[in-house]
Structure formats: structure tokens, C-alpha cells
PDB file of N, CA and C in Angstrom:
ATOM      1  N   UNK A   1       2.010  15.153  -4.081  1.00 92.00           N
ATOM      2  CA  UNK A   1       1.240  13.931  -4.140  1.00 92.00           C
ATOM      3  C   UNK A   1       1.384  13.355  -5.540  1.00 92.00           C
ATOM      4  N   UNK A   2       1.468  11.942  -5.645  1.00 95.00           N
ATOM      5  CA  UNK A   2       1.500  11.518  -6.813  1.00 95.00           C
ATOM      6  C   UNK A   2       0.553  10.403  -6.997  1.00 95.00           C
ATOM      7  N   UNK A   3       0.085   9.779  -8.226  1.00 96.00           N
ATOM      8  CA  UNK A   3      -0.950   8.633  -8.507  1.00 96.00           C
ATOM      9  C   UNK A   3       0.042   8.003  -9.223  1.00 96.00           C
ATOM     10  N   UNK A   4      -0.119   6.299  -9.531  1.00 95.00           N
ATOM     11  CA  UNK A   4      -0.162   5.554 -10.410  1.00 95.00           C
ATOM     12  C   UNK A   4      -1.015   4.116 -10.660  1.00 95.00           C
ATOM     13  N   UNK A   5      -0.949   4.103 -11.690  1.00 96.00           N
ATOM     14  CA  UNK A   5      -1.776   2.151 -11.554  1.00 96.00           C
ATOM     15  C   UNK A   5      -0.894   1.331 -11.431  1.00 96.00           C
ATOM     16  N   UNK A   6      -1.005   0.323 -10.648  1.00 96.00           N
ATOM     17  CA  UNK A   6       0.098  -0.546 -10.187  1.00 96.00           C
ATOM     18  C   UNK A   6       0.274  -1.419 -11.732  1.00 96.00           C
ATOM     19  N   UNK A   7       1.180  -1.537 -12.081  1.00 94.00           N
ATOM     20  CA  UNK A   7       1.125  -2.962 -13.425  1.00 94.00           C
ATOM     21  C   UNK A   7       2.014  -3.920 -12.755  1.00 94.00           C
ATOM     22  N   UNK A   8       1.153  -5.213 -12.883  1.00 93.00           N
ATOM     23  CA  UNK A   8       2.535  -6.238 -12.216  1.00 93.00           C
ATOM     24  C   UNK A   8       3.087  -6.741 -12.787  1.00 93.00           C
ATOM     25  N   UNK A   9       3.401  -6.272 -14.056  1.00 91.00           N
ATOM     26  CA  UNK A   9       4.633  -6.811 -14.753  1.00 91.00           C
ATOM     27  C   UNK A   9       5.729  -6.149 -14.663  1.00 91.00           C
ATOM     28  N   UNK A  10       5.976  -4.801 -14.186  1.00 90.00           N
ATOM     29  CA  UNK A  10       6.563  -3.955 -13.960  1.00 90.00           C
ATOM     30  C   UNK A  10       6.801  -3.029 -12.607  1.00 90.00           C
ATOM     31  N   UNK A  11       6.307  -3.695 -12.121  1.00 88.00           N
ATOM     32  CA  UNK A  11       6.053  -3.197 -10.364  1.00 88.00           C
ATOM     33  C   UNK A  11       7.117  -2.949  -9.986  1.00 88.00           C
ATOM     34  N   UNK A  12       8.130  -4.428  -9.887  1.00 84.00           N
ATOM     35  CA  UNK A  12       9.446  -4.211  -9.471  1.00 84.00           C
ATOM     36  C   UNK A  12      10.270  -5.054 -10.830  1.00 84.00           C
ATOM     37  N   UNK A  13      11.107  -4.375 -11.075  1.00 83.00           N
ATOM     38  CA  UNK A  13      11.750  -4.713 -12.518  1.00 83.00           C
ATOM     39  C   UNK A  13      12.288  -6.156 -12.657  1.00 83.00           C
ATOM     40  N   UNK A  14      12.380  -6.939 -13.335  1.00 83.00           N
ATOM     41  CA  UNK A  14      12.382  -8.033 -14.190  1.00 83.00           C
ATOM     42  C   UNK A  14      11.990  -9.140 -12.533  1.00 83.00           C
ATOM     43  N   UNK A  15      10.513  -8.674 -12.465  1.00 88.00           N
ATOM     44  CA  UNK A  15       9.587  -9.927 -11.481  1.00 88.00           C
ATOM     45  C   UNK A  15       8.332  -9.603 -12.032  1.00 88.00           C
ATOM     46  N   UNK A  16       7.592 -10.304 -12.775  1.00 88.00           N
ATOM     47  CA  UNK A  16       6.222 -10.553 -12.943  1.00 88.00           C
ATOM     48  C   UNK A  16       5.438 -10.867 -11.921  1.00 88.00           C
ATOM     49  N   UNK A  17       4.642  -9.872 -10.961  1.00 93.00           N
ATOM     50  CA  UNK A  17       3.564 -10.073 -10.424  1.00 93.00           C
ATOM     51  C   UNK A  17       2.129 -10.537 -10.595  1.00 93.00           C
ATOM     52  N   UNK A  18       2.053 -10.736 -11.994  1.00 91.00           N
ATOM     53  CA  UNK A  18       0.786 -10.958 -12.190  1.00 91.00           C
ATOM     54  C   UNK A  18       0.022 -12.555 -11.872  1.00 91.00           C
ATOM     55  N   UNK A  19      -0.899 -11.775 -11.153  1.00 91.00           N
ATOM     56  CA  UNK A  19      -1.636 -12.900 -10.247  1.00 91.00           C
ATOM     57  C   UNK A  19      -1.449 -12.671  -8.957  1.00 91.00           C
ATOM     58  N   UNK A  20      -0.271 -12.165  -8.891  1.00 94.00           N
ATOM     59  CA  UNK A  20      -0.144 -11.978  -6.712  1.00 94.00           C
ATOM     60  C   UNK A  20       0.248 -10.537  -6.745  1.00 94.00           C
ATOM     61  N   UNK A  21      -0.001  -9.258  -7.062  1.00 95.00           N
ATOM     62  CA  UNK A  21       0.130  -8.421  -6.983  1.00 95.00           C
ATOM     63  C   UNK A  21      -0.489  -7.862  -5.771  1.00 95.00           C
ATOM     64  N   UNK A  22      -1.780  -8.156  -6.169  1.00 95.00           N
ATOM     65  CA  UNK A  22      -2.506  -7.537  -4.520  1.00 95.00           C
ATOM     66  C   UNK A  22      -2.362  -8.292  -3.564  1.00 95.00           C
ATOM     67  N   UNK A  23      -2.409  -9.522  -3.580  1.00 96.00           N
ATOM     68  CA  UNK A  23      -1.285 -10.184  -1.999  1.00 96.00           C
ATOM     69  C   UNK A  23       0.177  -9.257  -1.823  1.00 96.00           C
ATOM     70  N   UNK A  24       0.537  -9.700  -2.592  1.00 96.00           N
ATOM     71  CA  UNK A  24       2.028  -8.879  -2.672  1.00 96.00           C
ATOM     72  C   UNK A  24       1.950  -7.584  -1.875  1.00 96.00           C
ATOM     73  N   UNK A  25       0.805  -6.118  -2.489  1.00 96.00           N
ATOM     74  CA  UNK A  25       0.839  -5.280  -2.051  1.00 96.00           C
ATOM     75  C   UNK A  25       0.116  -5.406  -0.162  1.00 96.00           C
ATOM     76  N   UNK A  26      -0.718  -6.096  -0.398  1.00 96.00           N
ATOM     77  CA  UNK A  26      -1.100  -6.561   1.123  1.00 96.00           C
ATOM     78  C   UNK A  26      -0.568  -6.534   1.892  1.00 96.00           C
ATOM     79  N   UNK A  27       0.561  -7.557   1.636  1.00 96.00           N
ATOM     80  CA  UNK A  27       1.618  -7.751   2.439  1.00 96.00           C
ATOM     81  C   UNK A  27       2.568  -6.934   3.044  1.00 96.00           C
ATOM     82  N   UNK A  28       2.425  -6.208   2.359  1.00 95.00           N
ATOM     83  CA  UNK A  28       3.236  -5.158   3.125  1.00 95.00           C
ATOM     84  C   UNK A  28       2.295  -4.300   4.835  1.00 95.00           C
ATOM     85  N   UNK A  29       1.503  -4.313   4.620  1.00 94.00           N
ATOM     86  CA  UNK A  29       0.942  -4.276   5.565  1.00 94.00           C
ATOM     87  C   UNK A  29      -0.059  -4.783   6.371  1.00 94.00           C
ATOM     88  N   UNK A  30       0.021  -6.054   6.157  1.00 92.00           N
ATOM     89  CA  UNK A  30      -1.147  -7.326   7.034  1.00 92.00           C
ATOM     90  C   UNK A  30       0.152  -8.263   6.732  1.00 92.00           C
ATOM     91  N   UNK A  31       0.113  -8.792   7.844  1.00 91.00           N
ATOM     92  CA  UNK A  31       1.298  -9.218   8.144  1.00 91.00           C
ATOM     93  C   UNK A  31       0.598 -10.768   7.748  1.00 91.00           C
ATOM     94  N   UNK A  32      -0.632 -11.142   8.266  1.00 93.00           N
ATOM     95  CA  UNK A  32      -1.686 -12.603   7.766  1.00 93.00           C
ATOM     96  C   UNK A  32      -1.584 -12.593   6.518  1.00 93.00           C
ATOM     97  N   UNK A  33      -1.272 -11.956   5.454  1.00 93.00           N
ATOM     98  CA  UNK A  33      -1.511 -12.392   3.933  1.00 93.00           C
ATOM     99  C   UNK A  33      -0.410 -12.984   3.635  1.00 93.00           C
ATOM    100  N   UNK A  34       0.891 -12.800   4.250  1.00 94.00           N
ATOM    101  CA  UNK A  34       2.363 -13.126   4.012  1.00 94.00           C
ATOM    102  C   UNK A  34       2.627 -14.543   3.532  1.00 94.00           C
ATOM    103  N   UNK A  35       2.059 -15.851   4.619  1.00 94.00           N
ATOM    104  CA  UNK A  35       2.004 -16.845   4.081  1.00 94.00           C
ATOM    105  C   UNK A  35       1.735 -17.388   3.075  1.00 94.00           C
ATOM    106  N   UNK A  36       0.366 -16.689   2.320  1.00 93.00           N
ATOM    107  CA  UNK A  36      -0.168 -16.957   0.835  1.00 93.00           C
ATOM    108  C   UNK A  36       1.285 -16.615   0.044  1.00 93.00           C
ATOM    109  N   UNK A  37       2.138 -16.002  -0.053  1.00 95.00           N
ATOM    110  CA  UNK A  37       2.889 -15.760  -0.720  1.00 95.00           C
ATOM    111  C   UNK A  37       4.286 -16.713  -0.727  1.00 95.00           C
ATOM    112  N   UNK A  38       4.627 -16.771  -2.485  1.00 94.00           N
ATOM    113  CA  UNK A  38       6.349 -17.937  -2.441  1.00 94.00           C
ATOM    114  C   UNK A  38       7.031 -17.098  -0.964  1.00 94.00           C
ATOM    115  N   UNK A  39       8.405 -18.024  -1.024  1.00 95.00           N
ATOM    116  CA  UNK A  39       8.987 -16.951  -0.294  1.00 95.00           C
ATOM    117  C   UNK A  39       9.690 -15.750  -0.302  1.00 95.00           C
ATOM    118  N   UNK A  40      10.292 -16.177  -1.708  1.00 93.00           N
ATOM    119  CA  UNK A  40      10.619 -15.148  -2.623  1.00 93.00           C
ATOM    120  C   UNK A  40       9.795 -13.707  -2.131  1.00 93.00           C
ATOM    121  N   UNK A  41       8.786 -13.853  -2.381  1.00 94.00           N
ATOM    122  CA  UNK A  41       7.579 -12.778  -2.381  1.00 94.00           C
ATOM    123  C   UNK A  41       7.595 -12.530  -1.279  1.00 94.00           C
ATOM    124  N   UNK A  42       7.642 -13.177  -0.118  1.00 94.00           N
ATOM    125  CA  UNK A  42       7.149 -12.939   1.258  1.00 94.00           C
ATOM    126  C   UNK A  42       8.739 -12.152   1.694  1.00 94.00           C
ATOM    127  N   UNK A  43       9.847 -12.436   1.208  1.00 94.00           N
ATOM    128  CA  UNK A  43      10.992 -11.733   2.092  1.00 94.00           C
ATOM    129  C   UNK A  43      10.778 -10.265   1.504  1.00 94.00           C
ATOM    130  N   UNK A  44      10.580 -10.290  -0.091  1.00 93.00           N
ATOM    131  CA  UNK A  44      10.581  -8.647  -0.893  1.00 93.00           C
ATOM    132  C   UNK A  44       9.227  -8.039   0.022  1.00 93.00           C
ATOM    133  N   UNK A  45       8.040  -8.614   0.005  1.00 94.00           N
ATOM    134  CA  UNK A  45       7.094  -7.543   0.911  1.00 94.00           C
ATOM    135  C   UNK A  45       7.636  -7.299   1.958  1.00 94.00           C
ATOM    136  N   UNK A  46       8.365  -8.107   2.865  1.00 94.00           N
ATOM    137  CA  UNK A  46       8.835  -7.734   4.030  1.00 94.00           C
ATOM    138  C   UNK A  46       9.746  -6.176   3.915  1.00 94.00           C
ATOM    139  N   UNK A  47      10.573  -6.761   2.927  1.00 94.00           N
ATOM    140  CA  UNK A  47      11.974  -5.955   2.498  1.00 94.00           C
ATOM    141  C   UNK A  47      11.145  -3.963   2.289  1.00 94.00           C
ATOM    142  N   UNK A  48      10.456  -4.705   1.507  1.00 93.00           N
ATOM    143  CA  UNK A  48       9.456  -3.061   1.135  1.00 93.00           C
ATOM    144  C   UNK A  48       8.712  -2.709   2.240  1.00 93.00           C
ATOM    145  N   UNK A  49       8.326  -2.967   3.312  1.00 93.00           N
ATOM    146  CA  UNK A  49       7.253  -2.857   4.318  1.00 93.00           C
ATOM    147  C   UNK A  49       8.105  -2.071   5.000  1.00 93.00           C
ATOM    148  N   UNK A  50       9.858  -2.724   5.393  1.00 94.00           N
ATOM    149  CA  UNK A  50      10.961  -1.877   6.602  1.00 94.00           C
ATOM    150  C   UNK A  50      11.272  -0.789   5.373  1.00 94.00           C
ATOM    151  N   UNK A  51      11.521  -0.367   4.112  1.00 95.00           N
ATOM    152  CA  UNK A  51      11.621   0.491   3.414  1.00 95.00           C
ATOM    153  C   UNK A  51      10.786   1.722   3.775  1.00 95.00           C
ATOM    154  N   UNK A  52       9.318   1.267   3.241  1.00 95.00           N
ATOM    155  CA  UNK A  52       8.320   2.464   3.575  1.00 95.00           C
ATOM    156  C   UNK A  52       8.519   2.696   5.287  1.00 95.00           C
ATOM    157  N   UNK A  53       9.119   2.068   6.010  1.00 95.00           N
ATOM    158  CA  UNK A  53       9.502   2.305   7.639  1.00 95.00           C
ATOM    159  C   UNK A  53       7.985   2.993   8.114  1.00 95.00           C
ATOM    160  N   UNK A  54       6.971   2.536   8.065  1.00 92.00           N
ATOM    161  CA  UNK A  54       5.792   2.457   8.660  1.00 92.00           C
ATOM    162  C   UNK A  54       5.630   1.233   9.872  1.00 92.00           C
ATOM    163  N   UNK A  55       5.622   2.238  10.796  1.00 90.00           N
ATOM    164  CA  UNK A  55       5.020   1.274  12.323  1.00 90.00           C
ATOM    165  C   UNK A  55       3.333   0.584  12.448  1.00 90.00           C
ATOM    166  N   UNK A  56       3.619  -0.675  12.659  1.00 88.00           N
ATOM    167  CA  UNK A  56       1.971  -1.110  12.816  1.00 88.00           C
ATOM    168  C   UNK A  56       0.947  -0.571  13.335  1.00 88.00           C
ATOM    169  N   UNK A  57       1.234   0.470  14.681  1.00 89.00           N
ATOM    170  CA  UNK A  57       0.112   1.454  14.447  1.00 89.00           C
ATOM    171  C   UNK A  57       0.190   2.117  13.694  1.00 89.00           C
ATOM    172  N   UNK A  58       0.484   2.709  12.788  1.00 90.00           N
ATOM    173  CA  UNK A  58       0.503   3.762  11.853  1.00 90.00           C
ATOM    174  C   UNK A  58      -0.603   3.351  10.509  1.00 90.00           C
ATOM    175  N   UNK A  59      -0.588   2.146  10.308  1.00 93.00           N
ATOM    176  CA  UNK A  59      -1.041   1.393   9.192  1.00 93.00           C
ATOM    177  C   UNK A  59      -2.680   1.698   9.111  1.00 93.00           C
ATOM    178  N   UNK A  60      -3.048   2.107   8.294  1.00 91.00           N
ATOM    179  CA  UNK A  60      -4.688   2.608   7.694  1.00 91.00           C
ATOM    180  C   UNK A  60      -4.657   1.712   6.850  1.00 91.00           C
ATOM    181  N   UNK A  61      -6.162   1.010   7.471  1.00 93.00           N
ATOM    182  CA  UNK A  61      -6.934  -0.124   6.735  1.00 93.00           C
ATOM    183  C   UNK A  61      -8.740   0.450   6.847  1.00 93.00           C
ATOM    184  N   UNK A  62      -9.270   0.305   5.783  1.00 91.00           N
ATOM    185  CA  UNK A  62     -10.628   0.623   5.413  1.00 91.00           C
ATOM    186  C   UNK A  62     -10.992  -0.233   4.244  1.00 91.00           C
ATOM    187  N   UNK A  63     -12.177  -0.813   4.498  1.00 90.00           N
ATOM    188  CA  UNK A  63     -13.216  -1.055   3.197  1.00 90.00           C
ATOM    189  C   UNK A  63     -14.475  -0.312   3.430  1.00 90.00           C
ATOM    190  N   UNK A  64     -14.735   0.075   1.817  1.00 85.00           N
ATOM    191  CA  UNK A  64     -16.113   0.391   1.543  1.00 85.00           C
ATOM    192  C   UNK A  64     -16.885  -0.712   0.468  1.00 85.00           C
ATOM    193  N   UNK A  65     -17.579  -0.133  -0.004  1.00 82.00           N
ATOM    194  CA  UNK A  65     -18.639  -1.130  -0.954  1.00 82.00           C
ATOM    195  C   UNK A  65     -17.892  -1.911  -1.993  1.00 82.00           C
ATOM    196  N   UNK A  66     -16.981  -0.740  -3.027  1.00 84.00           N
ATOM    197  CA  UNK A  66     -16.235  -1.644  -4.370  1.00 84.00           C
ATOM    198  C   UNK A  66     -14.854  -1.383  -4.003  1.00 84.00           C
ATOM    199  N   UNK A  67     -14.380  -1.210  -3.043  1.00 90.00           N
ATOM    200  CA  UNK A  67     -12.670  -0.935  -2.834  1.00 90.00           C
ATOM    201  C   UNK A  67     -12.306  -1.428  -1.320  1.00 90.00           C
ATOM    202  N   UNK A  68     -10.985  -1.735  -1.080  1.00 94.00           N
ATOM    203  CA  UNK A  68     -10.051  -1.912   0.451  1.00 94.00           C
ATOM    204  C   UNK A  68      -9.332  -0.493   0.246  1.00 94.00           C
ATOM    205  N   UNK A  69      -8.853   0.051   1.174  1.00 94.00           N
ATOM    206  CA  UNK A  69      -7.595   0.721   1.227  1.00 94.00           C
ATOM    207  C   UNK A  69      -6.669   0.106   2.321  1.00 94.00           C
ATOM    208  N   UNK A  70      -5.314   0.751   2.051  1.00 95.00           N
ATOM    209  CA  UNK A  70      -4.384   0.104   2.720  1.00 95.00           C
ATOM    210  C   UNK A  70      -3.079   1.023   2.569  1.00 95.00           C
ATOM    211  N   UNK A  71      -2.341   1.378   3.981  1.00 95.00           N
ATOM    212  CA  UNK A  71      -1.487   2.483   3.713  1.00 95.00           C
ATOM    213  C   UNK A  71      -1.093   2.816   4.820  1.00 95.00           C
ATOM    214  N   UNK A  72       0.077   3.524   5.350  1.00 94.00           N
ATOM    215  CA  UNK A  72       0.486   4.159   6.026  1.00 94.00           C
ATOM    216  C   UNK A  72       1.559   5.221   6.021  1.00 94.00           C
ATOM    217  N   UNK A  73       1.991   6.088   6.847  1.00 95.00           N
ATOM    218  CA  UNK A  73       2.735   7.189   7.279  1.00 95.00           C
ATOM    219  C   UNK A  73       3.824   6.732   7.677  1.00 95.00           C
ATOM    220  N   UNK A  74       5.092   7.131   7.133  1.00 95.00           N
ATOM    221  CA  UNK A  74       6.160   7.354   8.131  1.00 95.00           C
ATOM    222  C   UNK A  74       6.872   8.501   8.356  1.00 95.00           C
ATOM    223  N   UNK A  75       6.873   8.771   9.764  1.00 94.00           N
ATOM    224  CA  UNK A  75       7.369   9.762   9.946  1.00 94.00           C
ATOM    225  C   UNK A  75       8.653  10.209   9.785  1.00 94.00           C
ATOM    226  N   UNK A  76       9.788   8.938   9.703  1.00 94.00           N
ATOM    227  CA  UNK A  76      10.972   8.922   8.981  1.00 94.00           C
ATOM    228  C   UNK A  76      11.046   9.909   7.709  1.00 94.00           C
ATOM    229  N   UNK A  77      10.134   9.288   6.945  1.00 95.00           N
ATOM    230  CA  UNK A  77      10.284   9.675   5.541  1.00 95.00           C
ATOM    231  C   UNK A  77       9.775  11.124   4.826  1.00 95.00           C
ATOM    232  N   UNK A  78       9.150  11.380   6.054  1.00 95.00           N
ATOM    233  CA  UNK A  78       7.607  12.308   5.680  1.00 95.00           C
ATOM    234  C   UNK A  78       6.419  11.989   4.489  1.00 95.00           C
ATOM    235  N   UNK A  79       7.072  10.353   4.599  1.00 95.00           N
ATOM    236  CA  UNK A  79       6.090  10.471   2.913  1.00 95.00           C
ATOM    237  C   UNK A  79       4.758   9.176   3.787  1.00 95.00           C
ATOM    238  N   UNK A  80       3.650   9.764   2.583  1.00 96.00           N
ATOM    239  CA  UNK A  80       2.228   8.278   3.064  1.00 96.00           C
ATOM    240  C   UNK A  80       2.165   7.741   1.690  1.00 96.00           C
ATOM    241  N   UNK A  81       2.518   6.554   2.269  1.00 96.00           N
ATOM    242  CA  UNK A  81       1.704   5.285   0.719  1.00 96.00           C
ATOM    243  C   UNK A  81       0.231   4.810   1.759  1.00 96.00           C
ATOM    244  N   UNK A  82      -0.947   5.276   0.321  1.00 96.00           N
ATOM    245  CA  UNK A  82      -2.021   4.704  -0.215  1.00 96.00           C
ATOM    246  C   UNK A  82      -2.568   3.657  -1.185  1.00 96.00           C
ATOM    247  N   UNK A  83      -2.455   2.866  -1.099  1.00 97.00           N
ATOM    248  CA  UNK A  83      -3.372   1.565  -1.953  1.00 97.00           C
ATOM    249  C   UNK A  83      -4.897   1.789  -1.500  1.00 97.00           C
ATOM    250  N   UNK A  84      -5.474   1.614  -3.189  1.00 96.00           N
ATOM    251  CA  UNK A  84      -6.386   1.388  -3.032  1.00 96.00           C
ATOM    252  C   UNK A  84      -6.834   0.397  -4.116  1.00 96.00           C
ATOM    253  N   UNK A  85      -7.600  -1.111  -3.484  1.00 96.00           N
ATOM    254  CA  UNK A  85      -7.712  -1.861  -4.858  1.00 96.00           C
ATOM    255  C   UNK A  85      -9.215  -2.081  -4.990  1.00 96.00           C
ATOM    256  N   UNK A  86      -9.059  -1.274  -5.908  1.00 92.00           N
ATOM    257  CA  UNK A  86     -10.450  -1.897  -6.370  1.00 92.00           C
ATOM    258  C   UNK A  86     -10.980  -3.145  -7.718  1.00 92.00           C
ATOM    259  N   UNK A  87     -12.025  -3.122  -7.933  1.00 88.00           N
ATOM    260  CA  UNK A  87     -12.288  -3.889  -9.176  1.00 88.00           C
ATOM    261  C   UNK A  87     -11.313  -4.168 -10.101  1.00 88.00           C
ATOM    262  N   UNK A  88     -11.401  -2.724 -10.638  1.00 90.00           N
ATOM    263  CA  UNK A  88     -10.061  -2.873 -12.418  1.00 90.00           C
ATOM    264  C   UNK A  88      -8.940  -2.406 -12.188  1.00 90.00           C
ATOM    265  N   UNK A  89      -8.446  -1.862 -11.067  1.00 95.00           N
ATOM    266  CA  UNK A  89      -7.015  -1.227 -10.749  1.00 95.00           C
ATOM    267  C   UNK A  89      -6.808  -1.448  -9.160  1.00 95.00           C
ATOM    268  N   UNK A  90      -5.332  -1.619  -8.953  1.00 96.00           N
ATOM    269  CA  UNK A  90      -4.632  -1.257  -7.673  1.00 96.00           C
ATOM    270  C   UNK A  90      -4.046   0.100  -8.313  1.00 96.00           C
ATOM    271  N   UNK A  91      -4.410   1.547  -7.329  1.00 96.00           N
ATOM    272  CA  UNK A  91      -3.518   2.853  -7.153  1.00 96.00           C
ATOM    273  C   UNK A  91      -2.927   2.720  -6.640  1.00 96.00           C
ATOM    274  N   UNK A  92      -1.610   3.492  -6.284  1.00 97.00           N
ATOM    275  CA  UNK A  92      -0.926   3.708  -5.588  1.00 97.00           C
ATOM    276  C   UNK A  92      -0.696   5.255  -5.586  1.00 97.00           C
ATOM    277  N   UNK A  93      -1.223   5.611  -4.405  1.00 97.00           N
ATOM    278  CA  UNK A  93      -0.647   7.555  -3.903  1.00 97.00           C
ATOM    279  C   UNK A  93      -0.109   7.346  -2.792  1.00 97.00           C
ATOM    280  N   UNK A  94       0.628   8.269  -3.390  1.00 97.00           N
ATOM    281  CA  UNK A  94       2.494   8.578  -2.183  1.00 97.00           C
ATOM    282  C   UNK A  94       2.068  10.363  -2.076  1.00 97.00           C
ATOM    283  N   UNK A  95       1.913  10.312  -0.899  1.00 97.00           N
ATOM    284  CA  UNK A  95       1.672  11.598   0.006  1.00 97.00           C
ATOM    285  C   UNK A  95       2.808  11.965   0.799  1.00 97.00           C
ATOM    286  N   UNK A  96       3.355  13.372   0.195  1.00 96.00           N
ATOM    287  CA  UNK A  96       4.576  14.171   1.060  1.00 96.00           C
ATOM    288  C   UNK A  96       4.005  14.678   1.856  1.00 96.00           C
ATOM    289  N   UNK A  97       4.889  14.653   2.668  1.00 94.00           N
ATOM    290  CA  UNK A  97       4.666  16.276   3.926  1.00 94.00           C
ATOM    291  C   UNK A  97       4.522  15.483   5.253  1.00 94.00           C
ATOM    292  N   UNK A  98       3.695  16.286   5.964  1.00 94.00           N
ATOM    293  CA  UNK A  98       3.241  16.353   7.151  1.00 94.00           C
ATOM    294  C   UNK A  98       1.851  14.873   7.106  1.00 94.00           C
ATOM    295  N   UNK A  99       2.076  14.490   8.645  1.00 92.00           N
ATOM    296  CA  UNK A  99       1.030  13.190   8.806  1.00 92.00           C
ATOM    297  C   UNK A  99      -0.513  14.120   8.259  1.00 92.00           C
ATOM    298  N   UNK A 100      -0.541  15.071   9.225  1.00 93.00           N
ATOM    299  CA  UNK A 100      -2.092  15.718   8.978  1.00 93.00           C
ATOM    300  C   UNK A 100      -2.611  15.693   7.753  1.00 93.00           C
ATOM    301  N   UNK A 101      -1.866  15.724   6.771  1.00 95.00           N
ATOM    302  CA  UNK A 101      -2.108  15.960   4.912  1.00 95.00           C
ATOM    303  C   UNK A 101      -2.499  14.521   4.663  1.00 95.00           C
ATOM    304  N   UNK A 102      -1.756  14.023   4.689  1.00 93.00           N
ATOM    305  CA  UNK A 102      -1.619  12.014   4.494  1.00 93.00           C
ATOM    306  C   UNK A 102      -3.033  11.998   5.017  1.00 93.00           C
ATOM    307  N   UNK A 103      -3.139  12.202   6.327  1.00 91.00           N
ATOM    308  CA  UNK A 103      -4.918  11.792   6.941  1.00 91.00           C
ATOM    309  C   UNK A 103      -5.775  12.818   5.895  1.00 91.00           C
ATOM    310  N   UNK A 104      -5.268  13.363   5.428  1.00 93.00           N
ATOM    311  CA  UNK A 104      -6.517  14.779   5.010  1.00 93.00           C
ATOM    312  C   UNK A 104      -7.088  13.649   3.534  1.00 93.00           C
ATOM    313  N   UNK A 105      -5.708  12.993   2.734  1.00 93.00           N
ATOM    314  CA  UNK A 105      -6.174  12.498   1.865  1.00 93.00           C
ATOM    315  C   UNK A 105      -7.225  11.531   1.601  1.00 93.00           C
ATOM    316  N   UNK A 106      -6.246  10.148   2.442  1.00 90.00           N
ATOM    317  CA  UNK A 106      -6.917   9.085   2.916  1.00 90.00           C
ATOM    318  C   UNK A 106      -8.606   9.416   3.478  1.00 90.00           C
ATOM    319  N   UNK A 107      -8.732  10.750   3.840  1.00 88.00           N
ATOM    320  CA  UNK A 107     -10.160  10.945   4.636  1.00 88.00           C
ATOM    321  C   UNK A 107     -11.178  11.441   2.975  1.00 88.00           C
ATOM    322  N   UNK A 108     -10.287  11.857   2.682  1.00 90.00           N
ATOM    323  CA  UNK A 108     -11.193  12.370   1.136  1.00 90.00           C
ATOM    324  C   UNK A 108     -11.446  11.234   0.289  1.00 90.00           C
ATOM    325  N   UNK A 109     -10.336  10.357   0.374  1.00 86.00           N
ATOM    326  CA  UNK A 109     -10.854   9.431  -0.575  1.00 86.00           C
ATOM    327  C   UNK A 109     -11.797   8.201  -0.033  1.00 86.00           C
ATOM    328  N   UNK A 110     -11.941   8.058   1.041  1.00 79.00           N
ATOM    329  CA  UNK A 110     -13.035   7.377   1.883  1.00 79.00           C
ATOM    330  C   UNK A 110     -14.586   8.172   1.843  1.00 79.00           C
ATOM    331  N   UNK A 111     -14.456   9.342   1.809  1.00 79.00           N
ATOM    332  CA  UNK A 111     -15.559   9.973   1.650  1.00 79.00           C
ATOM    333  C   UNK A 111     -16.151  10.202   0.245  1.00 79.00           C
ATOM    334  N   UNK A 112     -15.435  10.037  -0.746  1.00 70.00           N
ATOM    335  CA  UNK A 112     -15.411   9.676  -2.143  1.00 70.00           C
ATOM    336  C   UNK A 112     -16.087   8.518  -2.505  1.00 70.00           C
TER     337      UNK A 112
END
């Protein structure tokens, strides 16, 4: 398992996200935020969405009080991306292995 803070100046190399970062990351999995975005932006979320090769059921969406999450499994990859944005940061955790682990996380950090 790994963490990071998303920076959008550096997200994806020489594109400044800042300001549409969390659309950006959205987008990859709510397919409704896409339009808010140039198009530029809207083909790369696309481009990253068939990357992480996560199926629309697969996709975990939750809000609580100060955060969204947003994330899914592919079984291709064995790997789970987690977003979670809150207030002062977008995370990002990338979960190896098995789906059951990916849910084990996502369930801890909801209960958190």
C-alpha cells in the first residue's frame, strides 16, 4: 500500500492542475464531472480512467462529514486507487493485492 498528496503542479508532468485537480481526479470516475473539464482534461481523465481499467461497477463512492472518497479495483491490475479529498489535501492510496484487502481499506478509512 502506498499514500501520497496529490500536488497539481506535478500530478502529471509539465500540466499544471491547479484549480481543476479534483475535477480532474473526479473524472476519472463520475463520468458527470467530465464536461466541467477543457478537453484537453476531459480526454487525459478518460485516458487515466481505461489505464486504472476499473469497471463502473467496481467504482467506490462515499461521503462523510469533511471528506468524498472515490476509487476503485481492478482486477486486471490487482491494484485499488483511493482518493480521498478532503478540506487541505486530495490522497491518493494505491492498494495491491487481492479485491478483499482494497475493501478492507476503503472500509477502515470510512470508519475513521
Amino acid at each position: 500500500m502506498s499514500h501520497e498528496i496529490v500536488d497539481a503542479e506535478t500530478f502529471y508532468p509539465g500540466i499544471d492542475l491547479s484549480g481543476d485537480a479534483e475535477q480532474f481526479i473526479r473524472a476519472f470516475f463520475t463520468e458527470d464531472v467530465r464536461p466541467s473539464l477543457s478537453p484537453e482534461l476531459r480526454d487525459m481523465a478518460i485516458k487515466q480512467r481505461e489505464a486504472f481499467d476499473i469497471p463502473d461497477h467496481a467504482v467506490y463512492k462515499d461521503s462523510l462529514d469533511s471528506f468524498d472518497i472515490l476509487g476503485g479495483y481492478s482486477e486486471t491490475h490487482g491494484l485499488g486507487h483511493i482518493y480521498i479529498f478532503d478540506r487541505a489535501a486530495i490522497h491518493h492510496i494505491v492498494v495491491k493485492g487481492k479485491d478483499a484487502r482494497y475493501k478492507q481499506v476503503a472500509r477502515s478509512i470510512r470508519e475513521r
